[in-house]
Amino acid sequence: MNQAAIHVTGVTKRYGALEVLRGVDFSVPVGQLAAVIGKSGSGKSTLLGVVSGLERPDAGQVWIQGHDLSHLDERQTADLRRESIGIVFQNFSLIPSLSALDNVLLPTYCDERTSIGERRARATDLLEQVGLRDRALHRPAELSGGEQQRVAIARALVNGPSIVLADEPTGNLDTETGRSVLELLLTLSRARKTTLLIVTHDLDIASQADLVIEMKNGRIQHEPA
């Protein structure tokens, strides 16, 4: 378990009578790319929510970088998520009233150890790496879908997380733009030796993964479905 960035064992989750996760077990080694695939409703996004600590499982354990989330309260979980986990959402989840730069800066606001100047420099550098330095002061409505997702990637990486979770990061993009955004995410993650867990319907994404986790009816398929 010490060699795993993410370790999930016996996780179950239900919403009322609907059982979404049914005893899920898997591990993702440090620095690897893992793809979670499966049809809509198979439990992929719920699994990502549980791994991120945004959802609490009904049973089982989730270990992140050696930390058992079941032993952490909400504040401790939020601190771990801010310091160790970056999240890229399918719908970008940018704040409409904020510029690209300020959206990237959002996860850094609780960092009392680093000056605002250093944090702005880090965010500006990331915008340059994703090709958007000249769009730093533009709001989301002034950016294309691909540009918004690039801002979301920069935001996910701004605190230097050891783990990045991405929920259908190319789902709202056309094929060409999605491929470009994916390559950017993979390149930046590999350069930082970041563990990357991607939920996706896209088998082309899965083909690039070190580990493929196939979900069906809330369970992991250990043989082809």
PDB file of C-alpha atoms in Angstrom:
ATOM      1  CA  MET A   1       0.000   0.000   0.000  1.00  0.00           C
ATOM      2  CA  ASN A   2       2.909   2.347   0.615  1.00  0.00           C
ATOM      3  CA  GLN A   3       3.778   2.064  -3.081  1.00  0.00           C
ATOM      4  CA  ALA A   4       0.276   3.125  -4.149  1.00  0.00           C
ATOM      5  CA  ALA A   5      -0.783   6.712  -4.655  1.00  0.00           C
ATOM      6  CA  ILE A   6      -4.415   5.549  -4.555  1.00  0.00           C
ATOM      7  CA  HIS A   7      -5.613   2.407  -2.792  1.00  0.00           C
ATOM      8  CA  VAL A   8      -9.310   1.519  -2.650  1.00  0.00           C
ATOM      9  CA  THR A   9     -10.641  -1.548  -0.885  1.00  0.00           C
ATOM     10  CA  GLY A  10     -14.187  -2.837  -0.376  1.00  0.00           C
ATOM     11  CA  VAL A  11     -15.822   0.489  -1.238  1.00  0.00           C
ATOM     12  CA  THR A  12     -19.592   0.615  -1.466  1.00  0.00           C
ATOM     13  CA  LYS A  13     -21.868   3.589  -2.090  1.00  0.00           C
ATOM     14  CA  ARG A  14     -25.615   3.868  -2.450  1.00  0.00           C
ATOM     15  CA  TYR A  15     -28.081   6.703  -2.941  1.00  0.00           C
ATOM     16  CA  GLY A  16     -31.338   5.588  -1.340  1.00  0.00           C
ATOM     17  CA  ALA A  17     -32.223   2.238  -2.882  1.00  0.00           C
ATOM     18  CA  LEU A  18     -29.713   2.656  -5.720  1.00  0.00           C
ATOM     19  CA  GLU A  19     -26.454   0.789  -5.121  1.00  0.00           C
ATOM     20  CA  VAL A  20     -23.836   2.616  -7.213  1.00  0.00           C
ATOM     21  CA  LEU A  21     -20.572   1.056  -6.001  1.00  0.00           C
ATOM     22  CA  ARG A  22     -20.550  -2.598  -4.974  1.00  0.00           C
ATOM     23  CA  GLY A  23     -17.322  -3.571  -3.268  1.00  0.00           C
ATOM     24  CA  VAL A  24     -14.691  -1.816  -5.396  1.00  0.00           C
ATOM     25  CA  ASP A  25     -10.999  -2.677  -4.983  1.00  0.00           C
ATOM     26  CA  PHE A  26      -8.054  -1.256  -6.941  1.00  0.00           C
ATOM     27  CA  SER A  27      -4.671   0.440  -6.537  1.00  0.00           C
ATOM     28  CA  VAL A  28      -2.852   2.970  -8.703  1.00  0.00           C
ATOM     29  CA  PRO A  29       0.945   3.023  -8.279  1.00  0.00           C
ATOM     30  CA  VAL A  30       2.715   6.335  -7.829  1.00  0.00           C
ATOM     31  CA  GLY A  31       3.279   8.163 -11.114  1.00  0.00           C
ATOM     32  CA  GLN A  32       1.040   5.978 -13.270  1.00  0.00           C
ATOM     33  CA  LEU A  33      -1.862   6.857 -15.575  1.00  0.00           C
ATOM     34  CA  ALA A  34      -5.042   4.913 -14.818  1.00  0.00           C
ATOM     35  CA  ALA A  35      -8.202   5.094 -16.935  1.00  0.00           C
ATOM     36  CA  VAL A  36     -11.637   4.257 -15.523  1.00  0.00           C
ATOM     37  CA  ILE A  37     -13.905   3.151 -18.360  1.00  0.00           C
ATOM     38  CA  GLY A  38     -17.471   1.901 -18.613  1.00  0.00           C
ATOM     39  CA  LYS A  39     -20.950   2.868 -19.757  1.00  0.00           C
ATOM     40  CA  SER A  40     -22.915   5.763 -18.283  1.00  0.00           C
ATOM     41  CA  GLY A  41     -24.355   4.737 -14.931  1.00  0.00           C
ATOM     42  CA  SER A  42     -21.628   2.194 -14.215  1.00  0.00           C
ATOM     43  CA  GLY A  43     -20.328   4.145 -11.213  1.00  0.00           C
ATOM     44  CA  LYS A  44     -17.269   5.854 -12.728  1.00  0.00           C
ATOM     45  CA  SER A  45     -17.926   9.421 -11.604  1.00  0.00           C
ATOM     46  CA  THR A  46     -19.114   8.294  -8.170  1.00  0.00           C
ATOM     47  CA  LEU A  47     -15.860   6.381  -7.786  1.00  0.00           C
ATOM     48  CA  LEU A  48     -13.901   9.516  -8.643  1.00  0.00           C
ATOM     49  CA  GLY A  49     -15.928  11.469  -6.092  1.00  0.00           C
ATOM     50  CA  VAL A  50     -15.098   8.919  -3.411  1.00  0.00           C
ATOM     51  CA  VAL A  51     -11.383   8.916  -4.284  1.00  0.00           C
ATOM     52  CA  SER A  52     -11.322  12.736  -4.121  1.00  0.00           C
ATOM     53  CA  GLY A  53     -12.994  12.762  -0.708  1.00  0.00           C
ATOM     54  CA  LEU A  54     -15.901  14.805  -2.071  1.00  0.00           C
ATOM     55  CA  GLU A  55     -18.120  11.753  -1.442  1.00  0.00           C
ATOM     56  CA  ARG A  56     -17.963   9.473   1.603  1.00  0.00           C
ATOM     57  CA  PRO A  57     -18.291   5.732   0.935  1.00  0.00           C
ATOM     58  CA  ASP A  58     -20.853   3.762   2.928  1.00  0.00           C
ATOM     59  CA  ALA A  59     -18.260   1.054   3.573  1.00  0.00           C
ATOM     60  CA  GLY A  60     -14.665   0.277   2.672  1.00  0.00           C
ATOM     61  CA  GLN A  61     -11.504   2.365   2.735  1.00  0.00           C
ATOM     62  CA  VAL A  62      -9.814   4.894   0.471  1.00  0.00           C
ATOM     63  CA  TRP A  63      -6.112   5.592   0.984  1.00  0.00           C
ATOM     64  CA  ILE A  64      -4.525   8.647  -0.646  1.00  0.00           C
ATOM     65  CA  GLN A  65      -0.743   8.905  -0.384  1.00  0.00           C
ATOM     66  CA  GLY A  66      -0.892   6.639   2.667  1.00  0.00           C
ATOM     67  CA  HIS A  67      -3.706   8.599   4.356  1.00  0.00           C
ATOM     68  CA  ASP A  68      -6.886   6.686   5.224  1.00  0.00           C
ATOM     69  CA  LEU A  69      -9.698   9.115   4.369  1.00  0.00           C
ATOM     70  CA  SER A  70     -12.032   7.412   6.844  1.00  0.00           C
ATOM     71  CA  HIS A  71      -9.783   8.661   9.662  1.00  0.00           C
ATOM     72  CA  LEU A  72      -9.929  12.296   8.525  1.00  0.00           C
ATOM     73  CA  ASP A  73     -12.617  14.832   9.375  1.00  0.00           C
ATOM     74  CA  GLU A  74     -13.995  17.220   6.739  1.00  0.00           C
ATOM     75  CA  ARG A  75     -11.363  19.885   7.409  1.00  0.00           C
ATOM     76  CA  GLN A  76      -8.491  17.386   7.231  1.00  0.00           C
ATOM     77  CA  THR A  77      -9.925  15.865   4.054  1.00  0.00           C
ATOM     78  CA  ALA A  78     -10.225  19.326   2.470  1.00  0.00           C
ATOM     79  CA  ASP A  79      -6.614  20.105   3.441  1.00  0.00           C
ATOM     80  CA  LEU A  80      -5.391  16.826   1.918  1.00  0.00           C
ATOM     81  CA  ARG A  81      -7.390  17.453  -1.246  1.00  0.00           C
ATOM     82  CA  ARG A  82      -6.047  20.983  -1.599  1.00  0.00           C
ATOM     83  CA  GLU A  83      -2.441  19.960  -1.031  1.00  0.00           C
ATOM     84  CA  SER A  84      -2.294  16.576  -2.796  1.00  0.00           C
ATOM     85  CA  ILE A  85      -5.155  16.351  -5.337  1.00  0.00           C
ATOM     86  CA  GLY A  86      -5.968  18.356  -8.447  1.00  0.00           C
ATOM     87  CA  ILE A  87      -9.374  17.857 -10.089  1.00  0.00           C
ATOM     88  CA  VAL A  88     -10.350  18.492 -13.715  1.00  0.00           C
ATOM     89  CA  PHE A  89     -14.110  18.480 -14.332  1.00  0.00           C
ATOM     90  CA  GLN A  90     -15.908  17.755 -17.602  1.00  0.00           C
ATOM     91  CA  ASN A  91     -17.867  21.017 -17.434  1.00  0.00           C
ATOM     92  CA  PHE A  92     -14.707  23.046 -16.605  1.00  0.00           C
ATOM     93  CA  SER A  93     -16.273  24.455 -13.366  1.00  0.00           C
ATOM     94  CA  LEU A  94     -14.706  27.883 -13.790  1.00  0.00           C
ATOM     95  CA  ILE A  95     -16.072  30.934 -11.925  1.00  0.00           C
ATOM     96  CA  PRO A  96     -17.704  33.105 -14.644  1.00  0.00           C
ATOM     97  CA  SER A  97     -16.919  36.439 -12.980  1.00  0.00           C
ATOM     98  CA  LEU A  98     -13.199  35.714 -12.560  1.00  0.00           C
ATOM     99  CA  SER A  99     -10.409  36.008 -15.108  1.00  0.00           C
ATOM    100  CA  ALA A 100      -8.489  32.931 -16.253  1.00  0.00           C
ATOM    101  CA  LEU A 101      -5.646  33.924 -13.937  1.00  0.00           C
ATOM    102  CA  ASP A 102      -7.911  34.317 -10.907  1.00  0.00           C
ATOM    103  CA  ASN A 103      -9.589  30.976 -11.663  1.00  0.00           C
ATOM    104  CA  VAL A 104      -6.187  29.297 -11.637  1.00  0.00           C
ATOM    105  CA  LEU A 105      -5.316  31.068  -8.386  1.00  0.00           C
ATOM    106  CA  LEU A 106      -8.448  29.871  -6.549  1.00  0.00           C
ATOM    107  CA  PRO A 107      -6.936  26.703  -4.980  1.00  0.00           C
ATOM    108  CA  THR A 108      -4.001  28.734  -3.622  1.00  0.00           C
ATOM    109  CA  TYR A 109      -6.003  31.162  -1.480  1.00  0.00           C
ATOM    110  CA  CYS A 110      -5.632  29.068   1.690  1.00  0.00           C
ATOM    111  CA  ASP A 111      -1.870  28.778   1.236  1.00  0.00           C
ATOM    112  CA  GLU A 112      -0.591  31.030   4.018  1.00  0.00           C
ATOM    113  CA  ARG A 113       3.003  29.874   3.564  1.00  0.00           C
ATOM    114  CA  THR A 114       3.416  31.394   0.102  1.00  0.00           C
ATOM    115  CA  SER A 115       3.136  35.072  -0.799  1.00  0.00           C
ATOM    116  CA  ILE A 116       0.470  36.212  -3.253  1.00  0.00           C
ATOM    117  CA  GLY A 117       3.263  37.309  -5.587  1.00  0.00           C
ATOM    118  CA  GLU A 118       4.742  33.815  -5.663  1.00  0.00           C
ATOM    119  CA  ARG A 119       1.326  32.259  -6.177  1.00  0.00           C
ATOM    120  CA  ARG A 120       0.522  34.652  -9.053  1.00  0.00           C
ATOM    121  CA  ALA A 121       3.876  33.873 -10.645  1.00  0.00           C
ATOM    122  CA  ARG A 122       3.154  30.150 -10.393  1.00  0.00           C
ATOM    123  CA  ALA A 123      -0.322  30.566 -11.893  1.00  0.00           C
ATOM    124  CA  THR A 124       1.005  32.778 -14.692  1.00  0.00           C
ATOM    125  CA  ASP A 125       3.700  30.220 -15.493  1.00  0.00           C
ATOM    126  CA  LEU A 126       1.088  27.472 -15.727  1.00  0.00           C
ATOM    127  CA  LEU A 127      -1.077  29.575 -18.042  1.00  0.00           C
ATOM    128  CA  GLU A 128       1.984  29.999 -20.232  1.00  0.00           C
ATOM    129  CA  GLN A 129       2.562  26.235 -20.195  1.00  0.00           C
ATOM    130  CA  VAL A 130      -1.005  25.617 -21.365  1.00  0.00           C
ATOM    131  CA  GLY A 131      -0.626  28.287 -24.052  1.00  0.00           C
ATOM    132  CA  LEU A 132      -2.878  30.931 -22.500  1.00  0.00           C
ATOM    133  CA  ARG A 133      -0.592  33.582 -21.026  1.00  0.00           C
ATOM    134  CA  ASP A 134      -2.041  36.179 -23.384  1.00  0.00           C
ATOM    135  CA  ARG A 135      -5.571  35.214 -22.289  1.00  0.00           C
ATOM    136  CA  ALA A 136      -4.874  35.503 -18.544  1.00  0.00           C
ATOM    137  CA  LEU A 137      -7.252  38.429 -18.012  1.00  0.00           C
ATOM    138  CA  HIS A 138     -10.090  37.009 -20.098  1.00  0.00           C
ATOM    139  CA  ARG A 139     -13.178  35.634 -18.356  1.00  0.00           C
ATOM    140  CA  PRO A 140     -14.504  32.130 -19.203  1.00  0.00           C
ATOM    141  CA  ALA A 141     -17.222  33.482 -21.536  1.00  0.00           C
ATOM    142  CA  GLU A 142     -14.461  35.026 -23.660  1.00  0.00           C
ATOM    143  CA  LEU A 143     -12.654  31.692 -24.031  1.00  0.00           C
ATOM    144  CA  SER A 144     -13.372  28.684 -26.237  1.00  0.00           C
ATOM    145  CA  GLY A 145     -14.241  25.325 -24.680  1.00  0.00           C
ATOM    146  CA  GLY A 146     -10.720  24.060 -25.253  1.00  0.00           C
ATOM    147  CA  GLU A 147      -9.250  27.183 -23.681  1.00  0.00           C
ATOM    148  CA  GLN A 148     -11.529  26.838 -20.656  1.00  0.00           C
ATOM    149  CA  GLN A 149     -10.409  23.250 -20.150  1.00  0.00           C
ATOM    150  CA  ARG A 150      -6.776  24.363 -20.385  1.00  0.00           C
ATOM    151  CA  VAL A 151      -7.479  26.886 -17.623  1.00  0.00           C
ATOM    152  CA  ALA A 152      -9.053  24.060 -15.604  1.00  0.00           C
ATOM    153  CA  ILE A 153      -5.910  21.950 -16.079  1.00  0.00           C
ATOM    154  CA  ALA A 154      -3.707  24.827 -14.934  1.00  0.00           C
ATOM    155  CA  ARG A 155      -5.947  25.276 -11.886  1.00  0.00           C
ATOM    156  CA  ALA A 156      -5.696  21.561 -11.067  1.00  0.00           C
ATOM    157  CA  LEU A 157      -1.894  21.733 -11.159  1.00  0.00           C
ATOM    158  CA  VAL A 158      -1.303  25.077  -9.422  1.00  0.00           C
ATOM    159  CA  ASN A 159      -0.693  23.594  -5.964  1.00  0.00           C
ATOM    160  CA  GLY A 160       1.701  20.958  -7.326  1.00  0.00           C
ATOM    161  CA  PRO A 161      -0.537  17.962  -6.487  1.00  0.00           C
ATOM    162  CA  SER A 162       0.833  14.441  -6.435  1.00  0.00           C
ATOM    163  CA  ILE A 163      -2.485  13.138  -7.835  1.00  0.00           C
ATOM    164  CA  VAL A 164      -4.737  14.535 -10.579  1.00  0.00           C
ATOM    165  CA  LEU A 165      -8.298  13.252 -11.024  1.00  0.00           C
ATOM    166  CA  ALA A 166     -10.030  14.022 -14.325  1.00  0.00           C
ATOM    167  CA  ASP A 167     -13.719  13.343 -14.958  1.00  0.00           C
ATOM    168  CA  GLU A 168     -14.326  13.059 -18.713  1.00  0.00           C
ATOM    169  CA  PRO A 169     -11.885  15.936 -19.383  1.00  0.00           C
ATOM    170  CA  THR A 170     -12.559  15.868 -23.144  1.00  0.00           C
ATOM    171  CA  GLY A 171     -16.281  15.063 -22.958  1.00  0.00           C
ATOM    172  CA  ASN A 172     -17.474  18.578 -23.850  1.00  0.00           C
ATOM    173  CA  LEU A 173     -14.901  19.160 -26.582  1.00  0.00           C
ATOM    174  CA  ASP A 174     -14.755  18.288 -30.251  1.00  0.00           C
ATOM    175  CA  THR A 175     -12.436  15.438 -31.228  1.00  0.00           C
ATOM    176  CA  GLU A 176      -9.467  17.534 -32.347  1.00  0.00           C
ATOM    177  CA  THR A 177      -9.631  19.924 -29.389  1.00  0.00           C
ATOM    178  CA  GLY A 178     -10.127  17.025 -26.993  1.00  0.00           C
ATOM    179  CA  ARG A 179      -7.057  15.259 -28.330  1.00  0.00           C
ATOM    180  CA  SER A 180      -4.984  18.416 -27.911  1.00  0.00           C
ATOM    181  CA  VAL A 181      -6.213  18.965 -24.339  1.00  0.00           C
ATOM    182  CA  LEU A 182      -5.559  15.328 -23.435  1.00  0.00           C
ATOM    183  CA  GLU A 183      -2.015  15.457 -24.777  1.00  0.00           C
ATOM    184  CA  LEU A 184      -1.416  18.602 -22.749  1.00  0.00           C
ATOM    185  CA  LEU A 185      -2.749  16.985 -19.572  1.00  0.00           C
ATOM    186  CA  LEU A 186      -0.626  13.867 -20.101  1.00  0.00           C
ATOM    187  CA  THR A 187       2.504  15.875 -20.922  1.00  0.00           C
ATOM    188  CA  LEU A 188       2.217  18.108 -17.866  1.00  0.00           C
ATOM    189  CA  SER A 189       1.387  15.188 -15.573  1.00  0.00           C
ATOM    190  CA  ARG A 190       4.310  13.103 -16.790  1.00  0.00           C
ATOM    191  CA  ALA A 191       6.704  16.029 -16.470  1.00  0.00           C
ATOM    192  CA  ARG A 192       5.682  16.335 -12.824  1.00  0.00           C
ATOM    193  CA  LYS A 193       5.557  12.551 -12.226  1.00  0.00           C
ATOM    194  CA  THR A 194       1.941  13.009 -11.189  1.00  0.00           C
ATOM    195  CA  THR A 195      -0.404  10.064 -10.660  1.00  0.00           C
ATOM    196  CA  LEU A 196      -3.322  10.557 -13.069  1.00  0.00           C
ATOM    197  CA  LEU A 197      -6.746   8.911 -12.763  1.00  0.00           C
ATOM    198  CA  ILE A 198      -9.051   9.668 -15.713  1.00  0.00           C
ATOM    199  CA  VAL A 199     -12.718   8.732 -16.002  1.00  0.00           C
ATOM    200  CA  THR A 200     -13.537   8.402 -19.692  1.00  0.00           C
ATOM    201  CA  HIS A 201     -15.716   6.824 -22.371  1.00  0.00           C
ATOM    202  CA  ASP A 202     -12.864   7.267 -24.856  1.00  0.00           C
ATOM    203  CA  LEU A 203     -11.024   4.023 -25.607  1.00  0.00           C
ATOM    204  CA  ASP A 204      -8.222   6.017 -27.286  1.00  0.00           C
ATOM    205  CA  ILE A 205      -7.500   7.591 -23.902  1.00  0.00           C
ATOM    206  CA  ALA A 206      -7.636   4.193 -22.222  1.00  0.00           C
ATOM    207  CA  SER A 207      -5.152   2.791 -24.748  1.00  0.00           C
ATOM    208  CA  GLN A 208      -2.508   5.191 -23.400  1.00  0.00           C
ATOM    209  CA  ALA A 209      -3.036   4.195 -19.766  1.00  0.00           C
ATOM    210  CA  ASP A 210      -0.713   2.084 -17.627  1.00  0.00           C
ATOM    211  CA  LEU A 211      -3.788   0.640 -15.916  1.00  0.00           C
ATOM    212  CA  VAL A 212      -7.371   0.270 -17.171  1.00  0.00           C
ATOM    213  CA  ILE A 213     -10.163  -0.055 -14.597  1.00  0.00           C
ATOM    214  CA  GLU A 214     -13.366  -1.210 -16.272  1.00  0.00           C
ATOM    215  CA  MET A 215     -16.589  -0.535 -14.380  1.00  0.00           C
ATOM    216  CA  LYS A 216     -19.874  -2.366 -14.917  1.00  0.00           C
ATOM    217  CA  ASN A 217     -22.902  -2.075 -12.638  1.00  0.00           C
ATOM    218  CA  GLY A 218     -20.822  -0.652  -9.811  1.00  0.00           C
ATOM    219  CA  ARG A 219     -18.143  -3.335  -9.936  1.00  0.00           C
ATOM    220  CA  ILE A 220     -14.720  -3.609 -11.512  1.00  0.00           C
ATOM    221  CA  GLN A 221     -14.512  -6.106 -14.339  1.00  0.00           C
ATOM    222  CA  HIS A 222     -11.418  -8.236 -14.029  1.00  0.00           C
ATOM    223  CA  GLU A 223     -12.128  -9.894 -17.354  1.00  0.00           C
ATOM    224  CA  PRO A 224     -13.265  -8.188 -20.589  1.00  0.00           C
ATOM    225  CA  ALA A 225     -16.990  -7.396 -20.387  1.00  0.00           C
TER     226      ALA A 225
END
